[in-house]
Amino acid sequence: MTETTENLEHAEHAHASGNKKLALLIAILALVLAITETLSKSYQTEVILKHQEAANLWSFFQAKSVRGNAAQLAKTQLTLLGNPKDERVNAAIAKLDDAIAHYDSDEKSGEGKKELAHKAREAEHEAHAYMEKYEKMEMAAGMLQVAIVLASATIITGVAVLAYLSMGIGVVALAFIGAGLFGTVI
């Protein structure tokens, strides 16, 4: 009888020790999940901000286009209707030429159409890069949630394979987190 009682006590001790390890695994997975969700939300916010920046730059580009077209139209009207011998007409045409060139490209202020289009494309590219990071973090978060469920199921069922599966999924999630942080392709 004492041998059976002793075996039961050893089994209970081993089971309690295993549960502590599983609880620690769950705590680690939950911590990594919290960090991953925070990073994911940060990347999502950056996507929104970069898209807004690009939209603002394209709006500014369109405004420059409208002004440039208005200047081009005024120049065309002066050229067709004005007296080419009149100094004021020629001065106005020269001023409009300068304005048209200024609207097309203004390296000094960085606010010509050429520069604005470049900045807008850069913002779109950055938004795309943040979106890729966000998607990887979301994938990692989903995997971590599944890993937590599997580790919890191990405590309830006692099926050790679920714990190993949980750890494996956790490792894959870490790979996605690394890819999200460092921009590598998975």
CSV table of N, CA and C in Angstrom, one decimal, residues 47-177:
chain,number,residue,atom,x,y,z
A,47,VAL,N,0.9,53.1,-41.1
A,47,VAL,CA,0.3,52.9,-42.4
A,47,VAL,C,-0.7,54.0,-42.7
A,48,ILE,N,-1.5,54.3,-41.7
A,48,ILE,CA,-2.6,55.3,-41.9
A,48,ILE,C,-1.9,56.7,-42.1
A,49,LEU,N,-0.9,57.0,-41.2
A,49,LEU,CA,-0.3,58.3,-41.3
A,49,LEU,C,0.4,58.5,-42.7
A,50,LYS,N,1.1,57.4,-43.1
A,50,LYS,CA,1.8,57.6,-44.4
A,50,LYS,C,0.9,57.7,-45.6
A,51,HIS,N,-0.3,57.0,-45.5
A,51,HIS,CA,-1.3,57.1,-46.6
A,51,HIS,C,-1.8,58.5,-46.6
A,52,GLN,N,-2.1,59.1,-45.4
A,52,GLN,CA,-2.6,60.5,-45.3
A,52,GLN,C,-1.5,61.4,-45.8
A,53,GLU,N,-0.3,61.2,-45.5
A,53,GLU,CA,0.8,62.1,-46.0
A,53,GLU,C,0.8,62.1,-47.5
A,54,ALA,N,0.8,60.9,-48.1
A,54,ALA,CA,0.8,60.7,-49.5
A,54,ALA,C,-0.4,61.5,-50.1
A,55,ALA,N,-1.6,61.3,-49.5
A,55,ALA,CA,-2.8,61.9,-50.0
A,55,ALA,C,-2.7,63.5,-50.0
A,56,ASN,N,-2.1,64.0,-48.9
A,56,ASN,CA,-1.9,65.4,-48.8
A,56,ASN,C,-0.9,65.9,-49.9
A,57,LEU,N,0.1,65.2,-50.1
A,57,LEU,CA,1.1,65.6,-51.1
A,57,LEU,C,0.5,65.5,-52.5
A,58,TRP,N,-0.3,64.5,-52.8
A,58,TRP,CA,-0.9,64.4,-54.1
A,58,TRP,C,-1.9,65.6,-54.3
A,59,SER,N,-2.6,66.0,-53.2
A,59,SER,CA,-3.5,67.2,-53.2
A,59,SER,C,-2.7,68.4,-53.6
A,60,PHE,N,-1.6,68.6,-52.9
A,60,PHE,CA,-0.7,69.7,-53.2
A,60,PHE,C,-0.2,69.7,-54.6
A,61,PHE,N,0.1,68.5,-55.1
A,61,PHE,CA,0.5,68.3,-56.5
A,61,PHE,C,-0.6,68.8,-57.4
A,62,GLN,N,-1.8,68.4,-57.1
A,62,GLN,CA,-2.9,68.8,-58.0
A,62,GLN,C,-3.2,70.3,-58.0
A,63,ALA,N,-3.0,70.9,-56.8
A,63,ALA,CA,-3.1,72.3,-56.7
A,63,ALA,C,-2.1,73.0,-57.6
A,64,LYS,N,-0.9,72.5,-57.5
A,64,LYS,CA,0.2,73.1,-58.4
A,64,LYS,C,-0.1,72.9,-59.9
A,65,SER,N,-0.7,71.7,-60.2
A,65,SER,CA,-1.1,71.4,-61.6
A,65,SER,C,-2.1,72.4,-62.1
A,66,VAL,N,-3.1,72.7,-61.2
A,66,VAL,CA,-4.2,73.7,-61.6
A,66,VAL,C,-3.6,75.0,-61.8
A,67,ARG,N,-2.7,75.5,-60.9
A,67,ARG,CA,-2.0,76.8,-61.0
A,67,ARG,C,-1.2,76.8,-62.2
A,68,GLY,N,-0.4,75.8,-62.5
A,68,GLY,CA,0.4,75.7,-63.7
A,68,GLY,C,-0.4,75.8,-65.0
A,69,ASN,N,-1.5,75.0,-65.0
A,69,ASN,CA,-2.4,75.1,-66.1
A,69,ASN,C,-3.0,76.4,-66.4
A,70,ALA,N,-3.4,77.1,-65.3
A,70,ALA,CA,-3.9,78.5,-65.4
A,70,ALA,C,-2.9,79.4,-65.9
A,71,ALA,N,-1.6,79.3,-65.4
A,71,ALA,CA,-0.5,80.1,-65.9
A,71,ALA,C,-0.3,79.8,-67.4
A,72,GLN,N,-0.3,78.6,-67.8
A,72,GLN,CA,-0.1,78.2,-69.2
A,72,GLN,C,-1.2,78.7,-70.1
A,73,LEU,N,-2.4,78.7,-69.6
A,73,LEU,CA,-3.6,79.3,-70.3
A,73,LEU,C,-3.4,80.8,-70.5
A,74,ALA,N,-3.0,81.4,-69.4
A,74,ALA,CA,-2.8,82.9,-69.5
A,74,ALA,C,-1.7,83.2,-70.5
A,75,LYS,N,-0.7,82.5,-70.5
A,75,LYS,CA,0.5,82.7,-71.4
A,75,LYS,C,0.0,82.5,-72.9
A,76,THR,N,-0.8,81.4,-73.1
A,76,THR,CA,-1.3,81.2,-74.4
A,76,THR,C,-2.2,82.3,-74.9
A,77,GLN,N,-3.0,82.8,-74.0
A,77,GLN,CA,-3.9,83.9,-74.4
A,77,GLN,C,-3.1,85.2,-74.7
A,78,LEU,N,-2.1,85.5,-73.9
A,78,LEU,CA,-1.3,86.7,-74.1
A,78,LEU,C,-0.5,86.5,-75.4
A,79,THR,N,0.0,85.3,-75.7
A,79,THR,CA,0.7,85.1,-76.9
A,79,THR,C,-0.1,85.2,-78.1
A,80,LEU,N,-1.4,84.7,-78.1
A,80,LEU,CA,-2.2,84.8,-79.2
A,80,LEU,C,-2.9,86.2,-79.4
A,81,LEU,N,-3.3,86.8,-78.3
A,81,LEU,CA,-4.0,88.0,-78.4
A,81,LEU,C,-3.2,89.3,-78.1
A,82,GLY,N,-2.1,89.1,-77.5
A,82,GLY,CA,-1.3,90.3,-77.2
A,82,GLY,C,-0.4,90.8,-78.3
A,83,ASN,N,0.0,92.0,-78.2
A,83,ASN,CA,0.9,92.6,-79.2
A,83,ASN,C,2.3,92.2,-78.9
A,84,PRO,N,3.0,91.4,-79.8
A,84,PRO,CA,4.3,90.9,-79.5
A,84,PRO,C,5.3,92.1,-79.4
A,85,LYS,N,5.0,93.3,-79.8
A,85,LYS,CA,5.9,94.4,-79.7
A,85,LYS,C,5.8,95.1,-78.4
A,86,ASP,N,4.7,94.8,-77.7
A,86,ASP,CA,4.5,95.5,-76.4
A,86,ASP,C,5.3,94.9,-75.3
A,87,GLU,N,6.1,95.8,-74.7
A,87,GLU,CA,7.1,95.3,-73.6
A,87,GLU,C,6.3,94.7,-72.4
A,88,ARG,N,5.2,95.2,-72.1
A,88,ARG,CA,4.4,94.7,-71.0
A,88,ARG,C,3.9,93.3,-71.3
A,89,VAL,N,3.5,93.1,-72.5
A,89,VAL,CA,3.0,91.7,-72.9
A,89,VAL,C,4.2,90.7,-72.8
A,90,ASN,N,5.3,91.1,-73.3
A,90,ASN,CA,6.5,90.3,-73.3
A,90,ASN,C,7.0,90.0,-71.8
A,91,ALA,N,6.9,91.0,-71.0
A,91,ALA,CA,7.3,90.9,-69.6
A,91,ALA,C,6.3,89.9,-68.9
A,92,ALA,N,5.0,90.1,-69.2
A,92,ALA,CA,4.0,89.2,-68.6
A,92,ALA,C,4.2,87.7,-69.0
A,93,ILE,N,4.5,87.6,-70.3
A,93,ILE,CA,4.8,86.2,-70.8
A,93,ILE,C,6.0,85.6,-70.1
A,94,ALA,N,7.1,86.4,-70.0
A,94,ALA,CA,8.3,85.9,-69.3
A,94,ALA,C,8.0,85.6,-67.9
A,95,LYS,N,7.2,86.4,-67.2
A,95,LYS,CA,6.8,86.1,-65.8
A,95,LYS,C,6.0,84.8,-65.7
A,96,LEU,N,5.1,84.6,-66.7
A,96,LEU,CA,4.3,83.4,-66.7
A,96,LEU,C,5.2,82.2,-67.0
A,97,ASP,N,6.2,82.3,-67.8
A,97,ASP,CA,7.1,81.2,-68.1
A,97,ASP,C,7.8,80.8,-66.8
A,98,ASP,N,8.2,81.8,-66.0
A,98,ASP,CA,8.9,81.6,-64.8
A,98,ASP,C,8.0,80.8,-63.8
A,99,ALA,N,6.7,81.3,-63.8
A,99,ALA,CA,5.7,80.7,-62.9
A,99,ALA,C,5.5,79.2,-63.3
A,100,ILE,N,5.3,79.0,-64.6
A,100,ILE,CA,5.1,77.6,-65.1
A,100,ILE,C,6.3,76.7,-64.7
A,101,ALA,N,7.5,77.2,-64.9
A,101,ALA,CA,8.7,76.4,-64.5
A,101,ALA,C,8.7,76.2,-63.0
A,102,HIS,N,8.3,77.2,-62.2
A,102,HIS,CA,8.3,77.1,-60.8
A,102,HIS,C,7.3,76.0,-60.3
A,103,TYR,N,6.1,76.0,-61.0
A,103,TYR,CA,5.1,75.0,-60.6
A,103,TYR,C,5.6,73.6,-61.0
A,104,ASP,N,6.3,73.5,-62.1
A,104,ASP,CA,6.8,72.1,-62.5
A,104,ASP,C,7.9,71.6,-61.6
A,105,SER,N,8.8,72.4,-61.3
A,105,SER,CA,9.9,72.0,-60.4
A,105,SER,C,10.5,73.2,-59.6
A,106,ASP,N,10.6,73.0,-58.3
A,106,ASP,CA,11.1,74.0,-57.4
A,106,ASP,C,12.0,73.3,-56.4
A,107,GLU,N,13.3,73.1,-56.8
A,107,GLU,CA,14.2,72.4,-55.9
A,107,GLU,C,14.5,73.1,-54.6
A,108,LYS,N,14.4,74.4,-54.7
A,108,LYS,CA,14.7,75.2,-53.5
A,108,LYS,C,13.7,75.0,-52.4
A,109,SER,N,12.5,75.1,-52.7
A,109,SER,CA,11.4,74.9,-51.7
A,109,SER,C,11.0,73.4,-51.6
A,110,GLY,N,11.3,72.6,-52.6
A,110,GLY,CA,10.8,71.2,-52.7
A,110,GLY,C,9.3,71.1,-52.9
A,111,GLU,N,8.7,72.2,-53.4
A,111,GLU,CA,7.3,72.2,-53.6
A,111,GLU,C,6.8,72.3,-55.1
A,112,GLY,N,7.7,71.9,-56.0
A,112,GLY,CA,7.2,71.8,-57.4
A,112,GLY,C,6.6,70.5,-57.6
A,113,LYS,N,5.9,70.4,-58.7
A,113,LYS,CA,5.1,69.1,-59.0
A,113,LYS,C,6.1,67.9,-59.0
A,114,LYS,N,7.3,68.1,-59.6
A,114,LYS,CA,8.2,67.0,-59.7
A,114,LYS,C,8.6,66.6,-58.2
A,115,GLU,N,8.9,67.5,-57.4
A,115,GLU,CA,9.4,67.2,-56.0
A,115,GLU,C,8.2,66.6,-55.2
A,116,LEU,N,7.0,67.2,-55.4
A,116,LEU,CA,5.9,66.7,-54.6
A,116,LEU,C,5.5,65.3,-55.0
A,117,ALA,N,5.6,65.0,-56.3
A,117,ALA,CA,5.3,63.6,-56.8
A,117,ALA,C,6.3,62.6,-56.2
A,118,HIS,N,7.6,63.0,-56.2
A,118,HIS,CA,8.6,62.2,-55.6
A,118,HIS,C,8.3,61.9,-54.1
A,119,LYS,N,8.0,63.0,-53.4
A,119,LYS,CA,7.7,62.8,-51.9
A,119,LYS,C,6.5,61.9,-51.7
A,120,ALA,N,5.4,62.1,-52.5
A,120,ALA,CA,4.2,61.3,-52.4
A,120,ALA,C,4.5,59.8,-52.7
A,121,ARG,N,5.3,59.6,-53.7
A,121,ARG,CA,5.6,58.2,-54.0
A,121,ARG,C,6.4,57.5,-52.8
A,122,GLU,N,7.3,58.3,-52.2
A,122,GLU,CA,8.1,57.9,-51.1
A,122,GLU,C,7.2,57.5,-49.9
A,123,ALA,N,6.2,58.4,-49.7
A,123,ALA,CA,5.2,58.1,-48.6
A,123,ALA,C,4.4,56.9,-48.9
A,124,GLU,N,4.0,56.7,-50.1
A,124,GLU,CA,3.3,55.5,-50.5
A,124,GLU,C,4.1,54.2,-50.3
A,125,HIS,N,5.4,54.3,-50.7
A,125,HIS,CA,6.3,53.2,-50.5
A,125,HIS,C,6.5,52.9,-49.0
A,126,GLU,N,6.6,53.9,-48.2
A,126,GLU,CA,6.8,53.7,-46.7
A,126,GLU,C,5.5,53.1,-46.1
A,127,ALA,N,4.3,53.5,-46.6
A,127,ALA,CA,3.1,53.0,-46.2
A,127,ALA,C,3.0,51.5,-46.5
A,128,HIS,N,3.5,51.1,-47.7
A,128,HIS,CA,3.5,49.7,-48.1
A,128,HIS,C,4.4,48.9,-47.2
A,129,ALA,N,5.6,49.5,-46.9
A,129,ALA,CA,6.6,48.8,-46.0
A,129,ALA,C,6.0,48.5,-44.6
A,130,TYR,N,5.3,49.6,-44.1
A,130,TYR,CA,4.7,49.4,-42.8
A,130,TYR,C,3.5,48.4,-42.8
A,131,MET,N,2.8,48.4,-43.9
A,131,MET,CA,1.7,47.4,-44.1
A,131,MET,C,2.3,46.0,-44.0
A,132,GLU,N,3.4,45.7,-44.7
A,132,GLU,CA,4.0,44.4,-44.7
A,132,GLU,C,4.4,44.0,-43.2
A,133,LYS,N,5.0,45.0,-42.5
A,133,LYS,CA,5.4,44.8,-41.1
A,133,LYS,C,4.1,44.5,-40.3
A,134,TYR,N,3.1,45.2,-40.5
A,134,TYR,CA,1.8,45.1,-39.7
A,134,TYR,C,1.3,43.7,-40.0
A,135,GLU,N,1.2,43.2,-41.3
A,135,GLU,CA,0.7,41.9,-41.6
A,135,GLU,C,1.5,40.8,-40.9
A,136,LYS,N,2.8,40.9,-40.9
A,136,LYS,CA,3.6,39.9,-40.3
A,136,LYS,C,3.4,39.8,-38.8
A,137,MET,N,3.2,41.0,-38.1
A,137,MET,CA,2.9,41.0,-36.7
A,137,MET,C,1.6,40.5,-36.4
A,138,GLU,N,0.6,40.7,-37.3
A,138,GLU,CA,-0.7,40.1,-37.1
A,138,GLU,C,-0.7,38.6,-37.2
A,139,MET,N,0.1,38.1,-38.2
A,139,MET,CA,0.2,36.7,-38.3
A,139,MET,C,0.8,36.1,-37.1
A,140,ALA,N,1.9,36.7,-36.6
A,140,ALA,CA,2.6,36.3,-35.4
A,140,ALA,C,1.6,36.3,-34.2
A,141,ALA,N,0.8,37.3,-34.1
A,141,ALA,CA,-0.1,37.4,-32.9
A,141,ALA,C,-1.2,36.3,-33.0
A,142,GLY,N,-1.7,36.0,-34.2
A,142,GLY,CA,-2.6,34.9,-34.3
A,142,GLY,C,-2.0,33.6,-33.9
A,143,MET,N,-0.7,33.4,-34.4
A,143,MET,CA,0.0,32.1,-34.0
A,143,MET,C,0.2,32.0,-32.5
A,144,LEU,N,0.6,33.1,-31.9
A,144,LEU,CA,0.8,33.1,-30.4
A,144,LEU,C,-0.5,32.8,-29.7
A,145,GLN,N,-1.6,33.3,-30.2
A,145,GLN,CA,-2.9,33.0,-29.5
A,145,GLN,C,-3.2,31.5,-29.6
A,146,VAL,N,-2.9,30.9,-30.8
A,146,VAL,CA,-3.1,29.5,-30.9
A,146,VAL,C,-2.2,28.7,-30.0
A,147,ALA,N,-0.9,29.2,-29.9
A,147,ALA,CA,0.0,28.5,-29.1
A,147,ALA,C,-0.4,28.6,-27.6
A,148,ILE,N,-1.0,29.7,-27.2
A,148,ILE,CA,-1.5,29.8,-25.8
A,148,ILE,C,-2.6,28.8,-25.6
A,149,VAL,N,-3.5,28.7,-26.5
A,149,VAL,CA,-4.6,27.8,-26.4
A,149,VAL,C,-4.1,26.3,-26.3
A,150,LEU,N,-3.2,26.0,-27.2
A,150,LEU,CA,-2.6,24.6,-27.1
A,150,LEU,C,-1.9,24.3,-25.8
A,151,ALA,N,-1.2,25.3,-25.3
A,151,ALA,CA,-0.5,25.1,-24.0
A,151,ALA,C,-1.5,24.9,-22.9
A,152,SER,N,-2.6,25.7,-22.9
A,152,SER,CA,-3.6,25.6,-21.9
A,152,SER,C,-4.3,24.2,-22.1
A,153,ALA,N,-4.5,23.8,-23.3
A,153,ALA,CA,-5.2,22.5,-23.5
A,153,ALA,C,-4.3,21.3,-23.0
A,154,THR,N,-3.0,21.5,-23.0
A,154,THR,CA,-2.1,20.5,-22.5
A,154,THR,C,-2.3,20.3,-21.0
A,155,ILE,N,-2.6,21.4,-20.2
A,155,ILE,CA,-2.8,21.3,-18.8
A,155,ILE,C,-4.1,20.5,-18.5
A,156,ILE,N,-5.1,20.8,-19.3
A,156,ILE,CA,-6.4,20.2,-19.1
A,156,ILE,C,-6.4,18.7,-19.5
A,157,THR,N,-5.8,18.4,-20.7
A,157,THR,CA,-5.8,17.0,-21.3
A,157,THR,C,-4.7,16.2,-20.8
A,158,GLY,N,-3.6,16.8,-20.5
A,158,GLY,CA,-2.4,16.0,-20.2
A,158,GLY,C,-1.7,15.4,-21.4
A,159,VAL,N,-2.1,15.9,-22.6
A,159,VAL,CA,-1.5,15.4,-23.9
A,159,VAL,C,-0.2,16.2,-24.1
A,160,ALA,N,0.9,15.7,-24.0
A,160,ALA,CA,2.2,16.4,-24.1
A,160,ALA,C,2.5,16.9,-25.5
A,161,VAL,N,1.9,16.2,-26.5
A,161,VAL,CA,2.2,16.6,-27.9
A,161,VAL,C,1.7,18.1,-28.1
A,162,LEU,N,0.6,18.4,-27.4
A,162,LEU,CA,0.0,19.8,-27.6
A,162,LEU,C,1.0,20.8,-27.1
A,163,ALA,N,1.8,20.5,-26.0
A,163,ALA,CA,2.8,21.5,-25.5
A,163,ALA,C,3.9,21.6,-26.5
A,164,TYR,N,4.3,20.5,-27.1
A,164,TYR,CA,5.4,20.7,-28.1
A,164,TYR,C,4.9,21.4,-29.4
A,165,LEU,N,3.7,21.1,-29.7
A,165,LEU,CA,3.1,21.9,-30.9
A,165,LEU,C,3.0,23.4,-30.5
A,166,SER,N,2.6,23.7,-29.3
A,166,SER,CA,2.5,25.1,-28.8
A,166,SER,C,3.9,25.7,-28.9
A,167,MET,N,4.9,25.1,-28.5
A,167,MET,CA,6.3,25.6,-28.6
A,167,MET,C,6.7,25.8,-30.0
A,168,GLY,N,6.4,24.9,-30.9
A,168,GLY,CA,6.8,25.0,-32.3
A,168,GLY,C,6.1,26.2,-32.9
A,169,ILE,N,4.8,26.3,-32.7
A,169,ILE,CA,4.1,27.5,-33.2
A,169,ILE,C,4.6,28.8,-32.7
A,170,GLY,N,5.0,28.8,-31.4
A,170,GLY,CA,5.6,29.9,-30.8
A,170,GLY,C,6.9,30.3,-31.5
A,171,VAL,N,7.7,29.3,-31.9
A,171,VAL,CA,9.0,29.6,-32.6
A,171,VAL,C,8.7,30.2,-34.0
A,172,VAL,N,7.7,29.6,-34.7
A,172,VAL,CA,7.4,30.2,-36.0
A,172,VAL,C,6.9,31.6,-35.8
A,173,ALA,N,6.1,31.9,-34.8
A,173,ALA,CA,5.6,33.2,-34.5
A,173,ALA,C,6.8,34.2,-34.3
A,174,LEU,N,7.8,33.7,-33.6
A,174,LEU,CA,9.0,34.5,-33.4
A,174,LEU,C,9.7,34.8,-34.7
A,175,ALA,N,9.7,33.9,-35.6
A,175,ALA,CA,10.3,34.2,-37.0
A,175,ALA,C,9.5,35.3,-37.7
A,176,PHE,N,8.2,35.2,-37.5
A,176,PHE,CA,7.3,36.3,-38.1
A,176,PHE,C,7.6,37.6,-37.5
A,177,ILE,N,7.8,37.6,-36.2
A,177,ILE,CA,8.1,38.9,-35.4
A,177,ILE,C,9.4,39.4,-35.9
